[in-house]
Coordinates of C-alpha atoms and ligand atoms in Angstrom, one line a residue:
M1 CA -158.6 85.0 -4.3
T2 CA -155.3 83.6 -5.8
A3 CA -153.8 85.9 -8.7
P4 CA -154.9 84.5 -12.4
A5 CA -151.6 82.4 -13.3
R6 CA -149.1 84.0 -15.7
A7 CA -148.9 83.2 -19.2
R8 CA -146.5 80.5 -19.7
T9 CA -143.6 81.5 -22.4
S10 CA -143.1 79.4 -25.7
D11 CA -139.8 77.6 -24.2
E12 CA -142.2 76.9 -20.8
L13 CA -144.7 75.5 -22.9
I14 CA -142.6 73.1 -24.7
R15 CA -140.6 72.0 -21.6
A16 CA -144.4 71.6 -20.3
E17 CA -145.2 69.0 -23.1
E18 CA -142.0 66.9 -22.7
P19 CA -143.3 64.4 -19.6
V20 CA -146.9 64.5 -20.6
L21 CA -147.2 64.2 -24.0
A22 CA -146.7 61.3 -26.0
H23 CA -143.4 61.6 -28.1
N24 CA -144.7 60.7 -31.5
Y25 CA -143.8 64.1 -33.3
H26 CA -140.6 66.3 -33.4
P27 CA -142.3 69.7 -33.7
L28 CA -140.1 72.6 -34.7
P29 CA -139.6 74.6 -31.4
V30 CA -142.6 77.5 -32.3
V31 CA -145.8 77.5 -30.0
V32 CA -148.7 79.1 -32.1
A33 CA -151.4 81.0 -30.5
H34 CA -153.0 82.7 -33.0
A35 CA -153.4 82.6 -37.0
E36 CA -155.3 84.1 -39.8
G37 CA -154.9 83.6 -43.6
A38 CA -151.4 82.6 -44.5
W39 CA -149.7 84.2 -41.2
V40 CA -149.7 82.4 -37.6
E41 CA -148.2 84.2 -34.5
D42 CA -146.6 82.8 -31.6
V43 CA -147.2 83.0 -27.9
E44 CA -144.7 85.8 -27.6
G45 CA -146.5 88.0 -30.6
R46 CA -143.8 86.8 -33.2
R47 CA -145.5 86.7 -36.5
Y48 CA -144.4 83.5 -39.0
L49 CA -145.7 82.8 -42.9
D50 CA -147.4 79.5 -42.8
M51 CA -145.5 77.6 -45.7
L52 CA -146.9 74.4 -44.4
A53 CA -150.6 75.0 -44.1
G54 CA -151.2 71.8 -42.0
Y55 CA -150.1 69.3 -44.4
S56 CA -152.7 71.1 -46.9
A57 CA -155.3 71.0 -44.5
L58 CA -155.2 74.6 -44.4
N59 CA -155.7 75.0 -48.0
F60 CA -158.0 78.2 -47.7
G61 CA -155.7 79.5 -44.7
H62 CA -156.3 79.8 -41.3
R63 CA -159.5 80.9 -40.2
H64 CA -161.1 81.6 -43.7
P65 CA -164.2 83.7 -43.1
A66 CA -166.7 81.9 -45.1
L67 CA -165.5 78.9 -43.4
I68 CA -165.8 80.1 -39.9
E69 CA -168.9 81.4 -40.6
A70 CA -170.7 78.1 -41.6
A71 CA -169.1 76.6 -38.5
Y72 CA -170.7 79.2 -36.2
R73 CA -173.9 79.0 -37.8
Q74 CA -173.8 75.1 -37.4
L75 CA -172.8 75.3 -33.9
D76 CA -175.7 77.3 -33.1
R77 CA -178.0 74.7 -34.6
L78 CA -177.0 71.4 -34.4
T79 CA -173.5 69.5 -33.8
L80 CA -174.1 65.8 -33.7
T81 CA -176.8 62.9 -34.4
S82 CA -174.7 59.9 -34.8
R83 CA -175.9 58.3 -38.3
A84 CA -178.7 56.6 -36.3
F85 CA -181.1 59.7 -37.4
H86 CA -180.7 61.6 -40.4
N87 CA -179.3 65.3 -40.2
D88 CA -180.4 68.5 -42.5
K89 CA -176.7 69.3 -43.4
L90 CA -175.7 65.4 -45.0
A91 CA -177.8 65.6 -48.2
G92 CA -176.4 68.8 -49.6
F93 CA -173.0 68.0 -48.6
A94 CA -172.8 64.6 -50.5
E95 CA -174.5 66.0 -53.6
R96 CA -172.2 68.7 -54.1
L97 CA -169.3 66.9 -52.9
A98 CA -170.2 64.0 -55.6
R99 CA -170.7 66.7 -58.1
L100 CA -167.4 68.6 -57.4
T101 CA -165.4 65.4 -57.9
G102 CA -167.6 63.7 -61.0
Q103 CA -168.5 61.0 -59.1
D104 CA -171.5 58.9 -57.9
M105 CA -171.6 58.6 -54.1
V106 CA -169.9 59.7 -50.9
L107 CA -169.2 57.7 -47.8
P108 CA -168.3 60.4 -44.9
M109 CA -165.5 59.6 -42.7
N110 CA -163.4 61.7 -40.0
T111 CA -159.7 61.2 -40.9
G112 CA -157.6 60.6 -43.8
A113 CA -156.6 57.2 -42.5
E114 CA -160.2 56.0 -42.2
A115 CA -160.7 56.9 -45.6
V116 CA -158.2 54.9 -46.8
E117 CA -159.5 52.1 -44.5
S118 CA -162.9 52.3 -45.6
G119 CA -161.6 52.7 -49.4
I120 CA -159.7 49.4 -48.8
K121 CA -163.1 47.9 -47.1
V122 CA -165.0 48.9 -50.1
A123 CA -162.4 47.5 -52.4
R124 CA -162.4 44.2 -51.2
K125 CA -166.3 43.9 -50.8
W126 CA -166.3 44.9 -54.1
A127 CA -163.6 42.2 -55.4
Y128 CA -165.9 39.2 -53.5
E129 CA -169.6 40.7 -54.5
V130 CA -169.0 42.1 -58.0
K131 CA -165.5 40.7 -59.5
G132 CA -165.9 37.3 -58.1
V133 CA -162.8 36.8 -55.8
P134 CA -162.6 33.7 -53.9
A135 CA -163.1 34.6 -50.2
D136 CA -160.2 36.3 -48.4
R137 CA -158.2 36.2 -51.2
A138 CA -158.5 39.8 -52.2
T139 CA -155.2 41.9 -53.1
I140 CA -154.5 45.7 -53.1
V141 CA -151.4 46.9 -55.2
V142 CA -149.7 50.0 -53.8
A143 CA -146.7 51.8 -54.5
A144 CA -143.3 52.0 -52.5
D145 CA -142.7 55.1 -50.5
N146 CA -146.5 55.7 -50.3
F147 CA -147.8 57.4 -47.4
H148 CA -151.6 56.8 -46.6
G149 CA -151.8 57.2 -42.9
R150 CA -151.0 55.4 -39.4
T151 CA -153.6 52.4 -38.8
T152 CA -152.1 48.8 -38.4
T153 CA -153.4 48.1 -41.7
I154 CA -151.9 50.9 -43.7
V155 CA -148.7 50.6 -41.9
S156 CA -148.9 46.7 -43.1
F157 CA -147.8 48.3 -46.6
S158 CA -145.7 51.4 -45.7
T159 CA -142.1 50.8 -46.9
D160 CA -140.8 53.1 -44.1
E161 CA -139.2 51.2 -41.3
T162 CA -140.1 54.0 -39.0
A163 CA -143.4 53.7 -39.7
R164 CA -143.9 49.8 -39.4
S165 CA -141.1 48.5 -37.0
G166 CA -142.4 47.4 -33.9
F167 CA -146.3 47.5 -35.0
G168 CA -146.6 44.2 -36.3
P169 CA -148.0 41.4 -37.1
F170 CA -149.4 43.1 -39.9
T171 CA -152.4 42.7 -42.1
P172 CA -151.8 40.3 -45.2
G173 CA -153.3 41.1 -48.8
F174 CA -150.9 44.2 -50.0
R175 CA -148.4 44.0 -53.1
I176 CA -145.9 46.6 -53.0
V177 CA -144.5 48.2 -56.7
P178 CA -142.2 50.9 -57.6
Y179 CA -144.3 54.1 -58.1
N180 CA -144.4 55.5 -61.7
D181 CA -143.5 52.1 -63.1
L182 CA -146.1 50.8 -65.2
A183 CA -144.6 47.4 -66.1
A184 CA -144.2 46.9 -62.5
L185 CA -148.0 47.4 -61.9
E186 CA -148.8 45.3 -64.7
A187 CA -147.1 42.5 -63.4
A188 CA -148.7 42.5 -59.8
I189 CA -152.1 42.6 -61.2
D190 CA -154.0 39.6 -61.4
E191 CA -157.3 38.0 -60.8
T192 CA -157.2 38.4 -57.4
T193 CA -156.6 42.0 -57.3
A194 CA -159.1 44.1 -55.8
A195 CA -157.9 47.7 -56.5
V196 CA -154.6 49.4 -57.3
L197 CA -154.0 52.1 -54.4
I198 CA -151.8 55.2 -55.3
E199 CA -151.0 59.0 -54.6
P200 CA -151.5 60.9 -57.8
V201 CA -148.5 62.9 -56.6
Q202 CA -146.5 61.3 -53.6
G203 CA -146.6 64.1 -50.9
E204 CA -144.9 62.5 -47.7
A205 CA -142.4 61.1 -50.4
G206 CA -141.2 64.6 -51.2
V207 CA -143.8 65.9 -53.5
I208 CA -143.0 63.0 -56.3
V209 CA -144.9 63.8 -59.1
P210 CA -145.3 60.8 -61.7
D211 CA -144.6 61.0 -65.4
D212 CA -146.8 62.4 -67.6
G213 CA -149.2 59.3 -68.7
Y214 CA -148.5 57.4 -65.6
L215 CA -152.0 58.0 -64.4
T216 CA -153.4 57.7 -67.7
G217 CA -151.6 54.0 -67.6
V218 CA -152.8 53.3 -64.4
R219 CA -156.3 53.9 -65.4
E220 CA -156.0 51.8 -68.6
L221 CA -154.5 48.8 -66.6
T222 CA -157.2 49.0 -64.0
R223 CA -159.9 49.1 -66.3
R224 CA -158.4 46.1 -68.7
A225 CA -157.6 44.3 -65.4
G226 CA -161.0 44.5 -64.0
C227 CA -160.1 46.0 -60.7
L228 CA -160.9 49.0 -59.3
F229 CA -158.5 52.4 -59.2
V230 CA -158.5 54.1 -55.9
A231 CA -156.5 57.5 -56.0
D232 CA -155.6 58.9 -52.2
E233 CA -156.2 62.7 -53.0
I234 CA -156.0 63.4 -49.3
Q235 CA -153.0 65.7 -49.7
S236 CA -152.9 66.1 -53.6
G237 CA -156.6 67.1 -53.9
L238 CA -158.9 70.1 -53.4
G239 CA -156.9 72.7 -55.6
R240 CA -153.3 72.0 -54.0
T241 CA -151.9 71.4 -57.4
G242 CA -154.4 73.8 -59.6
R243 CA -157.0 71.5 -60.6
T244 CA -159.7 70.1 -58.0
L245 CA -157.8 66.7 -58.1
A246 CA -154.4 66.1 -59.3
V247 CA -156.1 63.0 -61.4
E248 CA -157.4 66.0 -63.6
H249 CA -153.8 66.8 -64.9
E250 CA -154.3 63.8 -67.1
N251 CA -158.1 63.9 -67.5
V252 CA -158.3 60.6 -65.5
V253 CA -161.4 59.5 -63.4
P254 CA -160.5 57.0 -60.6
D255 CA -163.4 54.4 -59.4
V256 CA -162.9 55.8 -56.0
V257 CA -161.2 59.0 -54.8
L258 CA -160.0 59.5 -51.1
L259 CA -160.5 63.1 -49.5
G260 CA -159.6 64.3 -46.3
K261 CA -157.4 67.1 -44.8
A262 CA -158.6 70.4 -46.4
L263 CA -162.1 69.0 -46.6
G264 CA -162.4 69.9 -43.0
G265 CA -161.3 73.3 -43.8
G266 CA -158.7 73.6 -41.1
I267 CA -161.4 73.6 -38.5
V268 CA -162.8 69.9 -37.9
P269 CA -161.8 66.4 -39.4
V270 CA -163.6 65.6 -42.3
S271 CA -162.6 62.9 -44.5
A272 CA -164.6 60.9 -47.5
V273 CA -164.4 58.1 -50.0
V274 CA -166.2 59.3 -53.2
G275 CA -166.6 56.8 -56.0
S276 CA -168.7 55.3 -58.4
R277 CA -172.1 53.5 -57.5
E278 CA -170.7 50.0 -58.8
A279 CA -167.9 50.3 -56.0
L280 CA -169.7 52.3 -53.2
G281 CA -173.0 50.6 -53.9
V282 CA -171.5 47.2 -52.3
L283 CA -172.0 48.6 -48.6
R284 CA -175.1 47.7 -46.7
P285 CA -176.4 49.0 -43.5
G286 CA -174.1 47.6 -40.4
E287 CA -171.5 46.8 -42.4
H288 CA -169.3 49.6 -42.1
G289 CA -169.4 53.1 -40.2
S290 CA -168.4 55.7 -37.8
T291 CA -170.2 57.7 -35.2
F292 CA -169.0 60.9 -35.8
G293 CA -168.6 60.3 -40.0
G294 CA -171.1 62.6 -41.8
N295 CA -171.9 65.0 -38.5
P296 CA -173.9 68.1 -39.2
L297 CA -170.8 70.2 -38.1
A298 CA -168.7 68.3 -40.3
A299 CA -171.1 68.0 -43.2
A300 CA -171.9 72.1 -43.2
V301 CA -168.0 73.1 -43.2
G302 CA -167.3 70.4 -45.7
T303 CA -170.2 72.0 -47.9
A304 CA -168.8 75.3 -47.4
V305 CA -165.5 74.1 -48.3
V306 CA -166.7 72.7 -51.6
E307 CA -168.8 75.9 -52.2
L308 CA -165.4 77.6 -52.4
L309 CA -164.0 75.1 -54.5
E310 CA -167.1 75.4 -57.1
T311 CA -165.8 78.8 -57.7
G312 CA -162.6 77.7 -59.3
E313 CA -160.8 80.7 -57.8
F314 CA -158.4 78.3 -55.4
Q315 CA -157.3 75.9 -58.2
R316 CA -156.6 78.9 -60.8
R317 CA -154.6 80.6 -57.9
A318 CA -152.5 77.3 -57.0
A319 CA -151.9 77.2 -60.8
E320 CA -150.8 80.7 -61.1
L321 CA -148.9 81.1 -57.9
G322 CA -147.7 77.6 -58.5
A323 CA -146.1 79.1 -61.8
V324 CA -144.4 81.6 -59.5
L325 CA -143.2 79.3 -57.3
R326 CA -141.6 76.8 -60.0
E327 CA -139.7 80.0 -61.3
G328 CA -138.6 81.1 -57.8
L329 CA -137.1 77.5 -57.3
T330 CA -135.7 77.2 -60.6
D331 CA -133.7 80.4 -60.0
L332 CA -132.5 78.7 -56.6
V333 CA -131.1 75.5 -58.3
G334 CA -127.2 75.6 -57.9
R335 CA -127.3 78.2 -55.1
G336 CA -128.2 75.7 -52.6
V337 CA -131.0 73.8 -54.3
V338 CA -129.8 70.4 -55.9
G339 CA -133.4 69.9 -57.3
F340 CA -137.1 70.1 -56.7
R341 CA -140.3 68.5 -58.1
S342 CA -143.6 70.7 -57.9
R343 CA -147.2 70.7 -59.1
G344 CA -149.5 73.5 -58.6
L345 CA -149.0 75.4 -55.0
W346 CA -147.0 72.5 -53.8
A347 CA -143.1 71.5 -53.8
G348 CA -140.6 69.3 -52.6
V349 CA -137.2 71.0 -52.5
D350 CA -134.0 69.3 -52.2
V351 CA -131.5 71.3 -50.7
D352 CA -127.6 70.9 -50.9
P353 CA -126.6 68.5 -47.8
A354 CA -123.5 70.3 -47.2
I355 CA -125.7 73.5 -46.2
G356 CA -127.6 71.5 -43.6
T357 CA -130.2 68.7 -43.2
G358 CA -134.1 69.4 -43.9
R359 CA -134.5 70.0 -40.3
E360 CA -131.8 72.4 -40.0
I361 CA -132.9 74.5 -42.6
S362 CA -136.6 74.2 -41.5
E363 CA -135.1 75.9 -38.1
R364 CA -133.0 78.4 -40.0
L365 CA -136.4 79.5 -41.9
M366 CA -138.4 79.6 -38.9
R367 CA -135.9 81.9 -37.2
E368 CA -136.5 84.0 -40.5
G369 CA -140.2 83.5 -39.8
I370 CA -141.1 81.0 -42.6
L371 CA -142.5 78.0 -41.4
A372 CA -141.8 74.6 -43.5
K373 CA -141.2 71.4 -43.0
D374 CA -138.7 68.7 -44.1
T375 CA -139.7 65.7 -45.2
H376 CA -136.8 63.0 -45.6
G377 CA -133.1 64.1 -45.2
S378 CA -132.6 67.2 -47.1
T379 CA -136.1 67.9 -48.6
I380 CA -138.2 70.7 -47.5
R381 CA -142.0 70.5 -48.5
L382 CA -143.7 73.9 -49.2
A383 CA -147.3 74.1 -49.5
P384 CA -148.6 77.4 -48.4
P385 CA -152.3 78.1 -48.0
L386 CA -153.9 78.9 -51.7
T387 CA -154.8 82.3 -50.2
I388 CA -151.3 83.7 -50.0
T389 CA -150.5 86.5 -52.1
E390 CA -147.8 86.8 -54.8
T391 CA -145.9 89.4 -52.9
E392 CA -145.6 86.9 -49.7
L393 CA -145.0 83.9 -51.5
R394 CA -141.9 85.9 -53.2
S395 CA -140.6 86.9 -50.2
A396 CA -140.7 83.5 -49.1
L397 CA -138.4 82.9 -51.6
G398 CA -136.3 85.4 -50.8
T399 CA -135.9 84.2 -47.2
L400 CA -135.1 80.7 -48.4
A401 CA -132.4 82.1 -50.6
K402 CA -130.9 83.8 -47.7
V403 CA -131.2 81.2 -45.6
L404 CA -129.4 79.2 -48.3
A405 CA -126.9 81.2 -49.2
A406 CA -125.7 82.3 -45.4
Ligands
PLP1 C1 -152.2 63.2 -44.4 C2 -152.4 61.8 -45.4 C3 -153.2 60.8 -45.0 C4 -153.6 60.5 -43.3 O1 -154.7 61.1 -42.9 P1 -154.8 61.7 -41.3 O2 -155.9 62.6 -41.3 O3 -153.5 62.3 -40.8 O4 -155.4 60.2 -41.0 C5 -153.6 59.6 -45.9 N1 -153.1 59.6 -47.2 C6 -152.3 61.0 -47.7 C7 -151.9 60.9 -49.2 C8 -152.4 61.7 -46.7 O5 -151.2 63.0 -47.1

């Protein structure tokens, strides 16, 4: 009998990744082994407040009891059928998700990028079949500094050279205009336009909140031009901004909404394209699909997520705690913070570059027990679980103040 292997330390585990794991990420040097609610614990038992929440995949915190219970219950009954057969969880999930988002139909997928790809395919098909665009001529207008995922088609219309470089040739059919610029958008739309695809708040770009009236303007322009408005709410949706969807801040209803991240409750990847019957109705059997999309485990967890959002409690918390976050960050302007943007419990904080890069500030926060992540340059993104308490949030703001003052 050999003795059981000694558990490896954080440093050992980080070093062990180096030769065997593709280097497509540069994580903070923390190795998480356990988590509950807004807190995570590393291999050595150090505790951290999670102020990133898996880029909003963990809106309900780690291991929310209702979500974990729904997952366990489903694990005991049925996990996968493929769409070759029906499963008893999918109808209820689609009905409730459509009702929650005020849309007609649901196309279940798995990851965010797949939802975006699916939205692009739906928009193109709609352009040919409903709008009458000549074959293979459809265009989609997108915004500069967008983030919609990592597939070859999606990076084809990214303006981030790191995301694109070395991955061509690229998919044609996209036009890029500045974000938050209705005149540029109007000029880019023509009779070939299938859709305008934008994020209602640009997350990866640094939580860029457009001017009031922009989303209304996009809705009016697309309606007038006879093209679809596709809103990528994969990060902004499902409670983060204080509403179920970020477009609700302007009472706008897009033709198609892309959801992901929090839809899987932090347990399984679940994404969806939700939209009007006119748009999603263009798909017929065999034209699009996914082996795992709409699987019963995903549908059970997704239904439990929708159930949490139906109460309105999480949207309310995001709005109320968002006010605390905004007030706290306002106090820091001029004291290490040069500016910030926020909507609900979601902020992009521009730190004085003299104090350090976003990465350095994130590392200092980590050593003080706060997990956050930089976006570009000196911008830190804050997006804690919506279950965080006011006391925990204030304590995180206090730690940020301390790190910036040091
Ligand atoms: C994260 C994200 C995606 C991609 O989702 P993945 O699940 O990582 O493929 C797409 N759009 C937005 C706005 C996102 O934040």
